[in-house]
Short mmCIF file of C-alpha atoms in Angstrom, two decimals:
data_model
loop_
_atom_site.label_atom_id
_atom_site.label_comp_id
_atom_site.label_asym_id
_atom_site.label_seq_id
_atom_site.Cartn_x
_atom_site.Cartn_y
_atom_site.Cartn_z
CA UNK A 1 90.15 94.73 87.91
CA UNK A 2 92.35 92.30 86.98
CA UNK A 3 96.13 92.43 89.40
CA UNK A 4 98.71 89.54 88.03
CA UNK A 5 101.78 89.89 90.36
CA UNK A 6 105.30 88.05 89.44
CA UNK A 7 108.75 88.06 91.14
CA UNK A 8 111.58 90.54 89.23
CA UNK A 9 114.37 88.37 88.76
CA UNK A 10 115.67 84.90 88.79
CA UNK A 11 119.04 83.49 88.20
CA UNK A 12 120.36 79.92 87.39
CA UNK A 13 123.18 77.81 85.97
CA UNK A 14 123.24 76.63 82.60
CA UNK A 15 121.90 73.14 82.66
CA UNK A 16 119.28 73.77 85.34
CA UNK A 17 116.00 74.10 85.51
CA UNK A 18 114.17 77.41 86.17
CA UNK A 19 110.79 77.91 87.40
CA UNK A 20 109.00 81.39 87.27
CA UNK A 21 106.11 82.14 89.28
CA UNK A 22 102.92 84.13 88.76
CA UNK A 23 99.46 84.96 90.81
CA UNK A 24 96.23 86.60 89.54
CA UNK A 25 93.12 87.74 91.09
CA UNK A 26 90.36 87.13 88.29
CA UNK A 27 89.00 84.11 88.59
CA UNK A 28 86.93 84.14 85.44
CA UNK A 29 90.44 84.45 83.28
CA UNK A 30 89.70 82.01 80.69
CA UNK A 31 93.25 81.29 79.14
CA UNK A 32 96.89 82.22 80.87
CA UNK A 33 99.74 82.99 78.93
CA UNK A 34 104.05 83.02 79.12
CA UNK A 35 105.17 86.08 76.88
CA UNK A 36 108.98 85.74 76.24
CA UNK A 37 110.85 89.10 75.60
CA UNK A 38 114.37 89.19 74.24
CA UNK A 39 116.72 92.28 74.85
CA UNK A 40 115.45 94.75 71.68
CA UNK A 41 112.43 93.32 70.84
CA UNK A 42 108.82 93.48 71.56
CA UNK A 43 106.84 90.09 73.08
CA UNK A 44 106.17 86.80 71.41
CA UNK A 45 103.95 84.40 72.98
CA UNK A 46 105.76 80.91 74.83
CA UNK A 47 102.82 79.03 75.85
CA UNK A 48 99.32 79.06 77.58
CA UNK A 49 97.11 77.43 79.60
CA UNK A 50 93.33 76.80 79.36
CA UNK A 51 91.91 77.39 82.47
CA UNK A 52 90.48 73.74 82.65
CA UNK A 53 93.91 72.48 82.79
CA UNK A 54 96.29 71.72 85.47
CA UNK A 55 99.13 71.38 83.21
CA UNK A 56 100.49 71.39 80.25
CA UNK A 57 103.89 70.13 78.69
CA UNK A 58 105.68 71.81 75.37
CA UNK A 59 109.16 70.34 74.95
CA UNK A 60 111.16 71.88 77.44
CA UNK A 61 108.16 74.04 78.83
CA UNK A 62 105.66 72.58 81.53
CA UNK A 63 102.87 74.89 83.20
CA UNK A 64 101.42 74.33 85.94
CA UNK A 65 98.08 76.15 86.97
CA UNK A 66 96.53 76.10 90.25
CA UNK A 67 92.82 77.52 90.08
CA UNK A 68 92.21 77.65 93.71
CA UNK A 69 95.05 79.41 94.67
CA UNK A 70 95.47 81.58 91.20
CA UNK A 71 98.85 80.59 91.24
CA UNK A 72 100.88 79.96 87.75
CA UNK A 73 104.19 78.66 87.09
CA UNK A 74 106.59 78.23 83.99
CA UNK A 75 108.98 75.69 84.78
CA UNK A 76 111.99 75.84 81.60
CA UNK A 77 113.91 72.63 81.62
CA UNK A 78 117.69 72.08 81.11
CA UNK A 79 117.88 76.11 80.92
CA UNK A 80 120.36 77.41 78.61
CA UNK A 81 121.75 80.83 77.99
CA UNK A 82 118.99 81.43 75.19
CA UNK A 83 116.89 81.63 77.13
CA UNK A 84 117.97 84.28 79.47
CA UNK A 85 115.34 86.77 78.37
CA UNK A 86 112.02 88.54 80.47
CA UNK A 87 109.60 86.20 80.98
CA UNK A 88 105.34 87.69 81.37
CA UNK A 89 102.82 86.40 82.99
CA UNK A 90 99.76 87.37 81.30
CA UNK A 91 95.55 86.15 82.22
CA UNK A 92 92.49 87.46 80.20
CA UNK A 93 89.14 89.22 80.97
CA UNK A 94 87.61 86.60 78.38
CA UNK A 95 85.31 85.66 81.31
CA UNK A 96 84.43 89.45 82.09
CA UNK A 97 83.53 92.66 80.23
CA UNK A 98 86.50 93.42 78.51
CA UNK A 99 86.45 91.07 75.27
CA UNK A 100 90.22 90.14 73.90
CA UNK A 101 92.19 92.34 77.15
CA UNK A 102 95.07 90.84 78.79
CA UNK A 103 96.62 92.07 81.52
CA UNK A 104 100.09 91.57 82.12
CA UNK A 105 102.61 91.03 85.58
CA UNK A 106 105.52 92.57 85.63
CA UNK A 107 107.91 90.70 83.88
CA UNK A 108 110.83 88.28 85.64
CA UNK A 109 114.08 89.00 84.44
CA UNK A 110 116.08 85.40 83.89
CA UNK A 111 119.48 85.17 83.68
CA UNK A 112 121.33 82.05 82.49
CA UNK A 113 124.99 81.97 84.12
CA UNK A 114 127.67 79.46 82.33
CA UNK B 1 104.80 87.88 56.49
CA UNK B 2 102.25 88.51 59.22
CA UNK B 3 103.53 91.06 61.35
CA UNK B 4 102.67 94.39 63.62
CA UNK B 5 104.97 97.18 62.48
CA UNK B 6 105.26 100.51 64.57
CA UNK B 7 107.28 103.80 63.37
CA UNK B 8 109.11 105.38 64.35
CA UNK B 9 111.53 103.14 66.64
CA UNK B 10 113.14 105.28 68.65
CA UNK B 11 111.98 109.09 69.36
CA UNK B 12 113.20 112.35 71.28
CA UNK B 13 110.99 114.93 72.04
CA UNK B 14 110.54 118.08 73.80
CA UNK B 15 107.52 118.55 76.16
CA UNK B 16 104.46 119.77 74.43
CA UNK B 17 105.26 118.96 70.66
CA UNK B 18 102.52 116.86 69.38
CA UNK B 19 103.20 113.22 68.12
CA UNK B 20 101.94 110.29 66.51
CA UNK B 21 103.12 106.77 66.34
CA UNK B 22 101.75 104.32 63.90
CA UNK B 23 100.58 101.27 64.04
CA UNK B 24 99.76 98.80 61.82
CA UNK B 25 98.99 95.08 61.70
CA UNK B 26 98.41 93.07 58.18
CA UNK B 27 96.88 90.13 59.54
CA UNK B 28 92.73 91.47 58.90
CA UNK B 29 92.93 91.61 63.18
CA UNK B 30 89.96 92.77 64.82
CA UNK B 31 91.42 93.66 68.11
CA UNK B 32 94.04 95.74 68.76
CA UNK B 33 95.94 97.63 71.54
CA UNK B 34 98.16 99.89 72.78
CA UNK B 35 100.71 98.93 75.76
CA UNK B 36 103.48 101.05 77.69
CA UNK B 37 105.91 98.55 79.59
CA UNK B 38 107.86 100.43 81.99
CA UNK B 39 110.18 98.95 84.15
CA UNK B 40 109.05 96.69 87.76
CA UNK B 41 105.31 97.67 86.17
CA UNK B 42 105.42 95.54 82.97
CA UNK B 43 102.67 96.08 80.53
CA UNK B 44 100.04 98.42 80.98
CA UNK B 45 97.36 98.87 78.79
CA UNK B 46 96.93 102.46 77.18
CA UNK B 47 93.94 101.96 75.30
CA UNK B 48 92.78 99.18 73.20
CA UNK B 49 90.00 99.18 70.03
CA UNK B 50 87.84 95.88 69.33
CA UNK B 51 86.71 96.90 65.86
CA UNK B 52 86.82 99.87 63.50
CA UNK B 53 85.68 103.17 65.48
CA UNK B 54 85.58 101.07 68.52
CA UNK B 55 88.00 101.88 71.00
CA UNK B 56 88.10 102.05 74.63
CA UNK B 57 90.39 103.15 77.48
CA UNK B 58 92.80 100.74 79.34
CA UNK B 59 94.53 100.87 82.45
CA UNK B 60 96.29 104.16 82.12
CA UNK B 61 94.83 106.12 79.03
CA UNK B 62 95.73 109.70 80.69
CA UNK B 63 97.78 111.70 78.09
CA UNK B 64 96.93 109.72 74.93
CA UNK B 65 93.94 109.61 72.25
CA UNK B 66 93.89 106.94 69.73
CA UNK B 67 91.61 106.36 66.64
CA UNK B 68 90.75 103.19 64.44
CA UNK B 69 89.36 104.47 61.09
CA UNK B 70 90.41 101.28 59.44
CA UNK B 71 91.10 98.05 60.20
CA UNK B 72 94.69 97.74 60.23
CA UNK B 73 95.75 100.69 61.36
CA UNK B 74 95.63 101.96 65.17
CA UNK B 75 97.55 105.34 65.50
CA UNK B 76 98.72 106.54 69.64
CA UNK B 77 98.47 110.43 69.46
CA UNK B 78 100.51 112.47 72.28
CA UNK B 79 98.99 115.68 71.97
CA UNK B 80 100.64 117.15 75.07
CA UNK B 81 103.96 115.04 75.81
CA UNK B 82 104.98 115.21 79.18
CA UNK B 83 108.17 113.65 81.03
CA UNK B 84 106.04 111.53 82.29
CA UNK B 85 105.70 109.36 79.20
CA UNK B 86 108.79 108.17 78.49
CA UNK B 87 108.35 104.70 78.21
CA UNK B 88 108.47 101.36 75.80
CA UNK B 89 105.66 101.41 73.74
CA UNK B 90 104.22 98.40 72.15
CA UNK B 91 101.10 97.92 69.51
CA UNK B 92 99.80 94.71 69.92
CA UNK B 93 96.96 92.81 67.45
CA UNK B 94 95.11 89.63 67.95
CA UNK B 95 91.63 87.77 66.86
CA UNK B 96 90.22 89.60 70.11
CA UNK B 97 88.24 86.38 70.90
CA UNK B 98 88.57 83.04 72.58
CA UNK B 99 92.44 81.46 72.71
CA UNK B 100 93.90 84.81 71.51
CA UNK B 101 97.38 85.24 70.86
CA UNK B 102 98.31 88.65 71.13
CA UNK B 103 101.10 89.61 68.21
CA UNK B 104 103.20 92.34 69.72
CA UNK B 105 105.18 95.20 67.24
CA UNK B 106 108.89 95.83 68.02
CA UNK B 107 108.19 98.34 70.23
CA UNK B 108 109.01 102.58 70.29
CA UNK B 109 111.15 103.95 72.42
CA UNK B 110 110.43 107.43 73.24
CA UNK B 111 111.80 110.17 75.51
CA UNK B 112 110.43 113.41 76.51
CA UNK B 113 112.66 115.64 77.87
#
């Protein structure tokens, strides 16, 4: 099945910018996602990617896929201390058996410092 | 407001005592899921359903049964608890097809001791 493998933690100063990196093994995932998760509360989805796509740009946000290495990145400009929060990786089996299931890394802890 | 809501929040247990926690999405989503995030593992998938009285085991369905009678609702049954599962639970719905965005419940915290 599906592995998606992310580093555990990252911290940065206020002001930079942060990149958080992600691999996958599928390569029939379809769409990739960023899942933010504040302290308390359950996921809500930051951006995705197609899988056609090399990158894509959202205000502050920019992915950047590479297919041939299944390699994924979130880079979060001008960071700020909002946004210190766990940040998932997340590709889909829309390209296999299993209809609608996403499979998740672990999670990278951010942490903004002032 | 469109929303997943789970109940309880937060549960304590004692090994063996049956339990259920509810899930339910308002949103007329066909798929929907159940997810334990535990932590340096992230999300794993418990067991997910694509339609009414479809469902289908995930990544680590040991120790729970689900059941989709209707639509909106997707109830995780511990019949057993064991130590084992305490953990972060999260329901999760979505359109189950094409660009899906997966809309995640605030999550229950449960301990087993």
């Amino acid at each position: 099945g599906e592995d998606v493998e992310q580093s555990l933690f990252l911290s940065v100063r206020e002001g930079d910018s942060s990149v958080i990196n992600c691999t996958y093994t599928d390569s029939s995932s379809t769409y990739l996602y960023w899942y933010k998760q504040e302290p308390g509360a359950g996921l809500q989805l930051l951006t995705y990617i197609f899988s056609n796509m090399d990158m894509k740009q959202d205000q502050r946000l920019t992915v950047l896929l590479n297919k041939k290495d299944k390699h994924l990145s979130l880079r979060i400009a001008d960071t700020q201390t909002g946004d210190s929060a766990i940040y998932f990786c997340a590709a889909d089996n829309a390209g296999g058996t299993s209809y609608g299931k996403l499979t998740f890394g672990q999670g990278t802890i951010l942490t903004v410092h002032p | 407001e469109a929303q997943v809501t789970q109940n309880p929040r937060y549960l304590i247990t004692v090994t063996g005592k049956k339990l259920t926690v509810t899930c339910s999405q308002n949103m007329n989503h066909e798929y929907m899921s159940w997810y334990r995030q535990d932590p340096g593992l992230g999300l794993r998938q418990i067991y997910y359903s694509m339609n009414v009285e479809v469902t289908d085991k995930g990544d680590v369905p040991e120790g729970y049964k689900v059941s989709r009678k209707e639509k909106r609702n997707f109830p995780l049954i511990l019949e057993s608890p064991s130590p084992n599962q305490t953990s972060l639970y999260f329901c999760a719905s979505s359109l189950g097809q094409g660009l899906d965005e997966q809309y995640f419940g605030p999550g229950t915290r449960l301990t087993v001791t």
